[in-house]
């Protein structure tokens, strides 16, 4: 059977923040969970923007277009409030933040459409027009993010339905934050430290103490899991262990229809609930059962 995750999809659900100026990388280095000071032209970064309490307000794929220009790709619904919040911290830094969504075309490349095939995640290659960021694979298929000026020709290849691309995002196990789950998680609750989204050696940024404490004091009680549901579930919906329908043990983070029927999800769950008993979304009408699937990458503690 051919893998459905093959081709080129327009990505209308993502937007672009442009950070320009000689302090662009330095400014982002002080605000986000990843290292932007040492960001090379052949790399990208997965990063989160946190509240002072260490809760994720947005997630980005960030990379340099030049020494003085960094692009941050994020969920389009979160772009306006995130741009506003980030801009408040610029102060004297020589950096200007703008919504550049209209200036760029974004495509997802999957399977045979990925130039050079499977590459390590967060490596970047530049062509005459486009920047191609290699992502975590999904369902065994290589994936990449293609970003180019809006006037550039679209990448050539077979069309992929955007809904299938979004299913691939879920199957990769690398969550993109959206409005319903803003400030619901510290990065480790979405496994960000295991997929290149947190740098523990860099200097301070808002929420850093909470992130470090979660990591090094063994206080982490929640993780992200991939799960399948027969019925449709909503992002932000509460997840319960069937043995305790009073207290939620998790949250639906991301969801997409699965090509074989039903829905695949990323859920952030209490580790104990994932290990014991069965879990479901909601309690009304008996709830919707979730079957947990294996994560496609090892967790940091397992490496």
Short mmCIF file of C-alpha atoms in Angstrom, two decimals:
data_model
loop_
_atom_site.label_atom_id
_atom_site.label_comp_id
_atom_site.label_asym_id
_atom_site.label_seq_id
_atom_site.Cartn_x
_atom_site.Cartn_y
_atom_site.Cartn_z
CA UNK A 1 0.00 0.00 0.00
CA UNK A 2 1.38 3.42 -0.94
CA UNK A 3 2.01 5.84 1.90
CA UNK A 4 -0.51 8.71 1.66
CA UNK A 5 2.05 11.16 3.05
CA UNK A 6 3.75 12.01 -0.23
CA UNK A 7 3.73 15.32 -2.10
CA UNK A 8 3.52 19.07 -1.57
CA UNK A 9 0.90 20.83 0.60
CA UNK A 10 0.22 24.56 1.02
CA UNK A 11 0.33 25.47 4.72
CA UNK A 12 -2.43 28.00 5.31
CA UNK A 13 -2.51 27.33 9.07
CA UNK A 14 1.00 28.74 9.63
CA UNK A 15 2.23 32.32 9.69
CA UNK A 16 5.60 34.09 9.73
CA UNK A 17 7.10 36.64 12.13
CA UNK A 18 10.12 38.42 10.69
CA UNK A 19 12.77 39.70 13.11
CA UNK A 20 15.17 42.15 11.43
CA UNK A 21 18.18 44.08 12.68
CA UNK A 22 21.71 43.55 13.90
CA UNK A 23 20.41 42.29 17.29
CA UNK A 24 17.74 39.96 15.79
CA UNK A 25 19.37 36.66 16.83
CA UNK A 26 20.62 38.07 20.15
CA UNK A 27 17.14 39.36 21.02
CA UNK A 28 15.50 35.98 20.30
CA UNK A 29 18.26 34.22 22.23
CA UNK A 30 17.13 36.10 25.35
CA UNK A 31 13.43 35.34 24.86
CA UNK A 32 13.09 31.76 23.59
CA UNK A 33 13.98 28.29 24.86
CA UNK A 34 16.56 27.62 22.15
CA UNK A 35 19.99 29.01 21.28
CA UNK A 36 19.76 31.63 18.53
CA UNK A 37 23.15 33.24 19.24
CA UNK A 38 24.98 30.27 17.69
CA UNK A 39 22.40 29.61 14.97
CA UNK A 40 24.17 28.81 11.69
CA UNK A 41 22.78 29.33 8.19
CA UNK A 42 22.54 25.53 7.77
CA UNK A 43 20.32 25.03 10.83
CA UNK A 44 16.86 25.79 12.13
CA UNK A 45 15.56 25.81 15.69
CA UNK A 46 12.42 24.47 17.32
CA UNK A 47 11.71 26.89 20.16
CA UNK A 48 9.04 28.01 22.59
CA UNK A 49 8.13 31.44 23.99
CA UNK A 50 7.18 31.07 27.65
CA UNK A 51 5.39 33.03 30.32
CA UNK A 52 7.30 33.91 33.50
CA UNK A 53 5.76 30.75 35.00
CA UNK A 54 7.36 28.61 32.29
CA UNK A 55 4.14 27.96 30.36
CA UNK A 56 4.23 27.88 26.55
CA UNK A 57 2.64 30.90 24.87
CA UNK A 58 3.79 29.96 21.36
CA UNK A 59 6.04 27.52 19.51
CA UNK A 60 8.20 28.32 16.50
CA UNK A 61 10.44 26.91 13.83
CA UNK A 62 13.06 29.64 13.53
CA UNK A 63 15.92 30.14 11.06
CA UNK A 64 18.13 32.84 9.59
CA UNK A 65 17.61 34.20 6.08
CA UNK A 66 20.68 36.40 6.54
CA UNK A 67 22.95 37.58 9.36
CA UNK A 68 20.36 40.23 10.31
CA UNK A 69 17.06 38.51 9.49
CA UNK A 70 15.40 35.64 11.36
CA UNK A 71 12.03 34.11 10.43
CA UNK A 72 9.79 32.48 13.03
CA UNK A 73 7.11 30.16 11.66
CA UNK A 74 4.20 29.59 14.06
CA UNK A 75 0.50 28.77 14.14
CA UNK A 76 -1.30 31.61 12.37
CA UNK A 77 -3.98 31.93 15.07
CA UNK A 78 -1.30 32.69 17.67
CA UNK A 79 0.68 35.13 15.55
CA UNK A 80 -1.00 38.48 16.47
CA UNK A 81 -0.85 38.06 20.30
CA UNK A 82 2.63 36.53 20.10
CA UNK A 83 3.96 39.37 17.94
CA UNK A 84 2.51 41.86 20.41
CA UNK A 85 4.00 40.12 23.47
CA UNK A 86 7.44 39.57 21.94
CA UNK A 87 7.60 43.18 20.71
CA UNK A 88 7.13 44.43 24.29
CA UNK A 89 10.56 43.01 25.18
CA UNK A 90 12.53 44.61 22.34
CA UNK A 91 13.30 47.80 24.35
CA UNK A 92 16.73 49.01 23.18
CA UNK A 93 17.64 45.99 21.08
CA UNK A 94 18.25 46.72 17.41
CA UNK A 95 15.51 44.39 16.22
CA UNK A 96 12.18 45.02 14.52
CA UNK A 97 9.37 42.46 14.57
CA UNK A 98 6.69 42.34 11.89
CA UNK A 99 3.99 40.00 10.62
CA UNK A 100 5.53 38.80 7.34
CA UNK A 101 2.96 36.09 6.57
CA UNK A 102 1.93 37.84 3.36
CA UNK A 103 5.55 38.10 2.18
CA UNK A 104 6.25 34.36 2.17
CA UNK A 105 4.84 31.17 0.71
CA UNK A 106 4.90 28.13 3.00
CA UNK A 107 4.67 24.55 1.78
CA UNK A 108 5.04 21.17 3.45
CA UNK A 109 7.09 18.59 1.53
CA UNK A 110 6.63 14.90 2.30
CA UNK A 111 8.01 11.59 1.05
CA UNK A 112 9.55 11.74 -2.44
CA UNK A 113 9.01 15.53 -2.58
CA UNK A 114 11.69 16.16 0.08
CA UNK A 115 14.93 17.18 -1.68
CA UNK A 116 17.77 14.88 -0.63
CA UNK A 117 15.34 12.55 1.16
CA UNK A 118 15.68 11.92 4.87
CA UNK A 119 17.97 14.40 6.69
CA UNK A 120 18.47 15.10 10.41
CA UNK A 121 15.67 17.27 11.83
CA UNK A 122 16.33 21.01 12.04
CA UNK A 123 18.96 21.03 9.31
CA UNK A 124 18.36 23.70 6.66
CA UNK A 125 19.34 23.97 3.02
CA UNK A 126 18.94 27.10 0.92
CA UNK A 127 18.16 27.11 -2.80
CA UNK A 128 18.11 30.18 -5.07
CA UNK A 129 14.70 31.18 -3.65
CA UNK A 130 13.72 28.92 -0.81
CA UNK A 131 14.83 27.77 2.62
CA UNK A 132 14.10 24.08 3.21
CA UNK A 133 13.97 23.01 6.87
CA UNK A 134 14.05 19.25 7.49
CA UNK A 135 11.53 18.12 10.09
CA UNK A 136 10.94 14.99 12.14
CA UNK A 137 9.58 12.20 9.92
CA UNK A 138 5.97 11.04 10.18
CA UNK A 139 4.70 7.53 9.53
CA UNK A 140 8.20 6.68 8.27
CA UNK A 141 8.13 9.46 5.64
CA UNK A 142 10.67 12.31 5.50
CA UNK A 143 9.15 15.81 5.82
CA UNK A 144 10.40 19.34 5.27
CA UNK A 145 9.15 22.92 5.56
CA UNK A 146 9.64 25.02 2.39
CA UNK A 147 9.70 28.82 2.88
CA UNK A 148 10.25 31.28 0.02
CA UNK A 149 9.23 34.82 -0.96
CA UNK A 150 5.58 34.90 -2.06
CA UNK A 151 6.66 35.80 -5.62
CA UNK A 152 8.86 32.69 -6.00
CA UNK A 153 7.56 29.72 -8.02
CA UNK A 154 5.93 26.99 -5.91
CA UNK A 155 7.93 23.78 -5.42
CA UNK A 156 7.31 21.20 -8.14
CA UNK A 157 5.75 17.86 -7.30
CA UNK A 158 2.47 16.02 -6.73
CA UNK A 159 -0.16 17.83 -4.66
CA UNK A 160 -0.72 16.69 -1.07
CA UNK A 161 -3.95 17.56 0.72
CA UNK A 162 -3.27 19.98 3.59
CA UNK A 163 -5.36 17.74 5.87
CA UNK A 164 -2.91 14.89 5.25
CA UNK A 165 0.01 17.20 6.05
CA UNK A 166 -1.66 18.09 9.33
CA UNK A 167 -2.12 14.40 10.07
CA UNK A 168 1.64 14.02 9.44
CA UNK A 169 2.30 16.81 11.97
CA UNK A 170 0.42 14.76 14.58
CA UNK A 171 2.16 11.51 13.65
CA UNK A 172 5.58 13.16 13.95
CA UNK A 173 4.88 13.69 17.66
CA UNK A 174 6.22 17.27 17.50
CA UNK A 175 3.38 19.52 18.64
CA UNK A 176 2.63 23.00 17.31
CA UNK A 177 0.96 25.19 19.93
CA UNK A 178 -2.43 26.75 19.04
CA UNK A 179 -4.85 29.08 20.84
CA UNK A 180 -6.89 26.49 22.84
CA UNK A 181 -3.79 25.27 24.68
CA UNK A 182 -1.87 28.52 25.29
CA UNK A 183 -0.22 28.50 28.75
CA UNK A 184 -1.29 24.89 29.38
CA UNK A 185 2.17 23.27 29.26
CA UNK A 186 5.78 23.64 30.24
CA UNK A 187 7.89 22.53 27.22
CA UNK A 188 8.69 19.07 28.62
CA UNK A 189 4.96 18.25 28.79
CA UNK A 190 5.14 18.28 24.98
CA UNK A 191 8.52 16.45 24.89
CA UNK A 192 10.23 19.59 23.58
CA UNK A 193 13.49 18.78 25.36
CA UNK A 194 13.60 15.47 23.42
CA UNK A 195 12.95 16.91 19.94
CA UNK A 196 15.41 19.81 20.00
CA UNK A 197 13.14 22.50 21.43
CA UNK A 198 15.03 23.37 24.63
CA UNK A 199 18.67 24.20 25.20
CA UNK A 200 19.67 23.71 28.85
CA UNK A 201 23.11 25.30 28.45
CA UNK A 202 22.05 28.75 27.25
CA UNK A 203 21.57 31.89 29.30
CA UNK A 204 18.36 33.01 30.89
CA UNK A 205 15.01 33.60 29.22
CA UNK A 206 11.50 34.06 30.68
CA UNK A 207 10.39 30.86 32.43
CA UNK A 208 13.84 29.25 32.39
CA UNK A 209 13.90 28.43 36.11
CA UNK A 210 10.66 26.45 35.85
CA UNK A 211 11.96 24.51 32.82
CA UNK A 212 15.27 23.71 34.53
CA UNK A 213 13.53 22.66 37.75
CA UNK A 214 11.17 20.32 35.84
CA UNK A 215 14.14 18.72 34.11
CA UNK A 216 16.67 18.33 36.89
CA UNK A 217 14.56 17.77 39.98
CA UNK A 218 12.55 14.93 38.51
CA UNK A 219 9.30 16.85 39.00
CA UNK A 220 8.00 16.14 35.50
CA UNK A 221 4.71 14.24 35.70
CA UNK A 222 3.33 14.75 32.17
CA UNK A 223 4.53 13.78 28.72
CA UNK A 224 3.21 13.99 25.16
CA UNK A 225 1.85 10.81 23.56
CA UNK A 226 0.34 9.98 20.20
CA UNK A 227 -3.10 8.38 20.38
CA UNK A 228 -5.87 7.21 18.08
CA UNK A 229 -9.57 7.96 18.65
CA UNK A 230 -12.50 6.47 16.77
CA UNK A 231 -14.46 9.74 17.09
CA UNK A 232 -13.56 13.40 16.66
CA UNK A 233 -12.01 15.15 19.64
CA UNK A 234 -11.30 18.83 20.20
CA UNK A 235 -7.96 20.50 20.89
CA UNK A 236 -7.98 21.57 24.53
CA UNK A 237 -10.41 18.81 25.56
CA UNK A 238 -9.71 17.08 28.88
CA UNK A 239 -8.52 13.47 29.01
CA UNK A 240 -9.51 11.12 31.84
CA UNK A 241 -8.31 7.78 33.14
CA UNK A 242 -11.32 5.46 33.02
CA UNK A 243 -10.64 4.55 36.66
CA UNK A 244 -11.08 8.21 37.74
CA UNK A 245 -13.63 10.28 35.83
CA UNK A 246 -13.53 13.10 38.40
CA UNK A 247 -10.00 14.40 37.82
CA UNK A 248 -8.63 15.00 34.29
CA UNK A 249 -5.20 13.44 33.69
CA UNK A 250 -4.38 15.12 30.39
CA UNK A 251 -5.25 17.41 27.49
CA UNK A 252 -5.69 17.03 23.73
CA UNK A 253 -2.90 19.12 22.13
CA UNK A 254 -3.35 18.51 18.41
CA UNK A 255 -5.73 16.48 16.26
CA UNK A 256 -6.19 15.44 12.62
CA UNK A 257 -8.36 12.97 10.71
CA UNK A 258 -6.45 9.73 10.04
CA UNK A 259 -6.44 8.50 6.43
CA UNK A 260 -7.55 5.02 7.54
CA UNK A 261 -10.52 6.39 9.53
CA UNK A 262 -10.88 7.91 12.98
CA UNK A 263 -8.61 10.64 14.34
CA UNK A 264 -5.00 10.74 15.47
CA UNK A 265 -4.01 13.07 18.28
CA UNK A 266 -1.12 14.34 20.34
CA UNK A 267 -2.16 14.28 24.00
CA UNK A 268 -0.25 15.51 27.03
CA UNK A 269 -0.86 12.97 29.79
CA UNK A 270 0.18 12.22 33.32
CA UNK A 271 2.84 9.53 32.93
CA UNK A 272 1.10 7.39 35.57
CA UNK A 273 -2.21 7.51 33.64
CA UNK A 274 -0.48 6.53 30.40
CA UNK A 275 1.11 3.54 32.11
CA UNK A 276 -1.93 2.29 34.02
CA UNK A 277 -5.43 1.64 32.79
CA UNK A 278 -7.23 3.13 29.81
CA UNK A 279 -7.79 6.78 28.91
CA UNK A 280 -10.60 8.65 27.18
CA UNK A 281 -11.50 12.16 26.07
CA UNK A 282 -14.35 13.66 28.09
CA UNK A 283 -16.92 11.89 30.22
CA UNK A 284 -20.23 12.72 28.51
CA UNK A 285 -21.87 9.81 26.74
CA UNK A 286 -19.14 7.49 27.98
CA UNK A 287 -16.32 9.60 26.49
CA UNK A 288 -14.20 8.77 23.44
CA UNK A 289 -11.63 6.04 24.04
CA UNK A 290 -7.98 6.73 23.17
CA UNK A 291 -5.52 4.02 22.19
CA UNK A 292 -1.93 5.13 22.77
CA UNK A 293 0.53 4.59 19.90
CA UNK A 294 4.33 4.33 20.15
CA UNK A 295 6.26 7.60 20.02
CA UNK A 296 8.42 7.83 16.88
CA UNK A 297 11.45 9.15 18.81
CA UNK A 298 13.18 8.33 22.12
CA UNK A 299 12.62 10.60 25.13
CA UNK A 300 15.67 12.34 26.58
CA UNK A 301 15.61 10.24 29.73
CA UNK A 302 15.77 7.11 27.55
CA UNK A 303 18.69 8.25 25.39
#
